[in-house]
């Protein structure tokens, strides 16, 4: 057994389920599941940015309703929801599937929701140099639903805005309005 499998076995023992035949191989499945659920921290972010010249297009690019599965760093329990990622191109655009991969890369690790959005927009600003970048996330947190305050229907929304989306002028207001209209 590797260390993670040992951890799983200890947890099973602690629950008193070590003699339950159903848990015989659970330590291996636990390890595989956790390897996948934290695979984002082993993703090479830079490699996601295969970019193209933008040509004539200089309006907003939005990929919305990207499924998001992450693990809360405080409780090691899942939070699940969707992300909307937008940018306004500078000189380059990125393959649209890469926006989804970027969300996967930052959500498949121990996280808090606020940081995923920040990391997604910061990576866009750093590697794509757009005029602006935005990431809106809405998620339900099992650590709130299964335990703690037990609020089954609460949805947490966070937004990370950078560049033009943050500007306190006409252009900034227009960019934010367009984004909100497109996400609806
Ligand atoms: Zn939590």
Coordinates of C-alpha atoms and ligand atoms in Angstrom, one line a residue:
X1 CA 0.0 0.0 0.0
X2 CA 1.2 3.5 -0.7
X3 CA 0.7 6.3 1.8
X4 CA -2.6 7.4 0.5
X5 CA -3.9 3.9 0.4
X6 CA -2.8 3.5 4.0
X7 CA -4.6 6.6 5.0
X8 CA -7.8 5.3 3.4
X9 CA -7.4 2.0 5.2
X10 CA -7.0 3.8 8.5
X11 CA -10.1 5.7 7.9
X12 CA -12.0 2.5 7.1
X13 CA -10.6 0.9 10.3
X14 CA -11.6 4.0 12.3
X15 CA -15.2 3.6 10.9
X16 CA -15.0 -0.1 12.1
X17 CA -15.6 -1.3 8.5
X18 CA -12.4 -3.3 8.0
X19 CA -14.2 -6.6 8.0
X20 CA -16.9 -5.4 5.6
X21 CA -16.1 -7.2 2.3
X22 CA -17.3 -4.1 0.4
X23 CA -14.3 -2.2 1.7
X24 CA -11.7 -4.7 0.7
X25 CA -10.4 -2.8 -2.3
X26 CA -11.6 0.6 -1.2
X27 CA -8.1 1.9 -0.4
X28 CA -7.1 1.4 -4.0
X29 CA -10.2 3.1 -5.4
X30 CA -9.7 6.0 -2.9
X31 CA -6.2 6.5 -4.1
X32 CA -7.2 6.5 -7.8
X33 CA -10.1 8.9 -7.1
X34 CA -7.9 11.3 -5.2
X35 CA -5.2 11.1 -7.8
X36 CA -7.7 12.3 -10.4
X37 CA -9.4 14.9 -8.1
X38 CA -6.1 16.5 -7.4
X39 CA -4.6 16.1 -10.9
X40 CA -4.9 19.9 -11.5
X41 CA -1.8 20.5 -9.4
X42 CA 0.2 18.4 -11.8
X43 CA -1.1 20.2 -14.9
X44 CA 1.4 22.4 -16.8
X45 CA -0.6 25.6 -17.1
X46 CA 1.7 27.2 -19.7
X47 CA 1.1 24.3 -22.1
X48 CA -2.6 25.1 -22.2
X49 CA -1.9 28.4 -23.9
X50 CA -1.6 27.4 -27.6
X51 CA -2.6 30.8 -29.0
X52 CA -3.6 32.2 -32.3
X53 CA -3.6 35.6 -33.8
X54 CA -7.0 37.1 -33.2
X55 CA -7.6 38.4 -36.8
X56 CA -10.4 40.9 -37.0
X57 CA -12.3 39.7 -33.9
X58 CA -11.9 41.9 -30.9
X59 CA -15.1 41.4 -29.0
X60 CA -15.8 39.3 -25.9
X61 CA -15.1 35.5 -25.9
X62 CA -17.2 33.7 -23.3
X63 CA -17.3 30.0 -22.4
X64 CA -20.1 29.5 -20.0
X65 CA -21.5 26.7 -17.9
X66 CA -18.2 24.9 -17.5
X67 CA -18.8 22.1 -15.0
X68 CA -16.6 22.5 -12.0
X69 CA -15.6 19.9 -9.4
X70 CA -13.3 20.8 -6.7
X71 CA -12.2 19.8 -3.2
X72 CA -12.6 22.3 -0.3
X73 CA -9.2 22.7 1.4
X74 CA -10.8 23.2 4.8
X75 CA -12.8 20.0 5.0
X76 CA -11.5 17.9 2.0
X77 CA -15.1 17.7 0.8
X78 CA -16.3 18.5 -2.7
X79 CA -17.8 21.6 -4.0
X80 CA -19.6 21.4 -7.3
X81 CA -20.9 24.0 -9.7
X82 CA -20.2 25.9 -12.9
X83 CA -17.8 28.5 -14.1
X84 CA -18.1 31.1 -16.8
X85 CA -14.9 32.4 -18.2
X86 CA -14.6 35.4 -20.5
X87 CA -11.9 37.5 -22.0
X88 CA -11.6 40.4 -24.5
X89 CA -8.6 39.6 -26.8
X90 CA -5.5 41.8 -26.9
X91 CA -3.6 40.5 -29.9
X92 CA -4.1 36.8 -29.4
X93 CA -6.9 34.3 -28.8
X94 CA -6.7 30.8 -27.3
X95 CA -8.5 27.6 -28.3
X96 CA -11.8 27.6 -26.6
X97 CA -11.5 24.2 -25.0
X98 CA -8.4 25.5 -23.2
X99 CA -10.6 27.7 -21.1
X100 CA -12.4 24.6 -19.8
X101 CA -9.0 22.9 -19.2
X102 CA -7.9 26.0 -17.3
X103 CA -10.9 25.7 -15.0
X104 CA -10.2 21.9 -14.6
X105 CA -6.5 22.6 -13.8
X106 CA -7.3 25.0 -11.0
X107 CA -10.3 23.2 -9.6
X108 CA -8.9 19.7 -9.5
X109 CA -6.9 20.4 -6.4
X110 CA -7.5 21.5 -2.8
X111 CA -9.1 24.8 -3.2
X112 CA -11.4 27.6 -2.1
X113 CA -13.8 28.9 -4.6
X114 CA -12.5 32.5 -4.5
X115 CA -9.0 31.4 -5.4
X116 CA -10.1 29.4 -8.5
X117 CA -11.5 32.4 -10.2
X118 CA -8.5 34.5 -9.3
X119 CA -6.1 31.9 -10.6
X120 CA -8.0 31.5 -13.8
X121 CA -8.1 35.2 -14.6
X122 CA -4.5 35.7 -13.5
X123 CA -3.3 32.9 -15.8
X124 CA -5.3 34.5 -18.7
X125 CA -3.8 37.9 -18.0
X126 CA -0.2 36.5 -17.7
X127 CA -0.2 34.1 -20.7
X128 CA -2.8 35.6 -23.1
X129 CA -2.4 39.3 -22.3
X130 CA -6.1 40.1 -23.1
X131 CA -7.7 43.5 -22.6
X132 CA -9.7 42.0 -19.7
X133 CA -10.5 38.6 -18.2
X134 CA -13.4 37.4 -16.0
X135 CA -14.3 34.3 -14.2
X136 CA -17.7 33.9 -12.5
X137 CA -18.3 30.8 -10.4
X138 CA -21.4 29.4 -8.7
X139 CA -21.0 26.4 -6.6
X140 CA -22.6 24.3 -3.9
X141 CA -20.4 23.2 -1.0
X142 CA -20.9 19.8 0.5
X143 CA -19.2 20.9 3.7
X144 CA -22.1 23.3 4.1
X145 CA -24.8 20.9 3.0
X146 CA -23.8 17.6 4.7
X147 CA -22.5 19.1 7.9
X148 CA -22.0 22.5 9.7
X149 CA -24.9 24.8 9.0
X150 CA -26.6 22.2 6.7
X151 CA -27.9 24.6 4.1
X152 CA -28.9 22.4 1.3
X153 CA -29.8 25.0 -1.3
X154 CA -27.3 27.7 -0.8
X155 CA -25.2 28.6 -3.8
X156 CA -22.0 30.6 -3.4
X157 CA -21.2 33.0 -6.2
X158 CA -17.8 34.6 -6.8
X159 CA -16.5 36.8 -9.5
X160 CA -12.9 37.6 -10.4
X161 CA -12.6 40.5 -12.9
X162 CA -9.4 41.9 -14.3
X163 CA -8.3 44.5 -16.9
X164 CA -11.1 46.4 -18.6
X165 CA -13.8 44.5 -16.6
X166 CA -12.6 46.4 -13.5
X167 CA -12.3 49.8 -15.0
X168 CA -14.5 52.5 -13.4
X169 CA -15.3 54.2 -16.6
X170 CA -17.7 53.9 -19.5
X171 CA -15.7 51.1 -21.1
X172 CA -15.5 49.1 -17.9
X173 CA -19.3 49.5 -17.3
X174 CA -20.1 48.4 -20.9
X175 CA -17.8 45.3 -20.6
X176 CA -19.4 44.3 -17.3
X177 CA -22.9 44.8 -18.6
X178 CA -22.2 42.8 -21.7
X179 CA -20.7 40.0 -19.6
X180 CA -23.7 39.8 -17.3
X181 CA -26.1 39.8 -20.2
X182 CA -24.3 37.0 -22.0
X183 CA -24.1 34.9 -18.8
X184 CA -27.8 35.1 -18.1
Ligands
LIG1 ZN1 -15.4 23.4 3.4

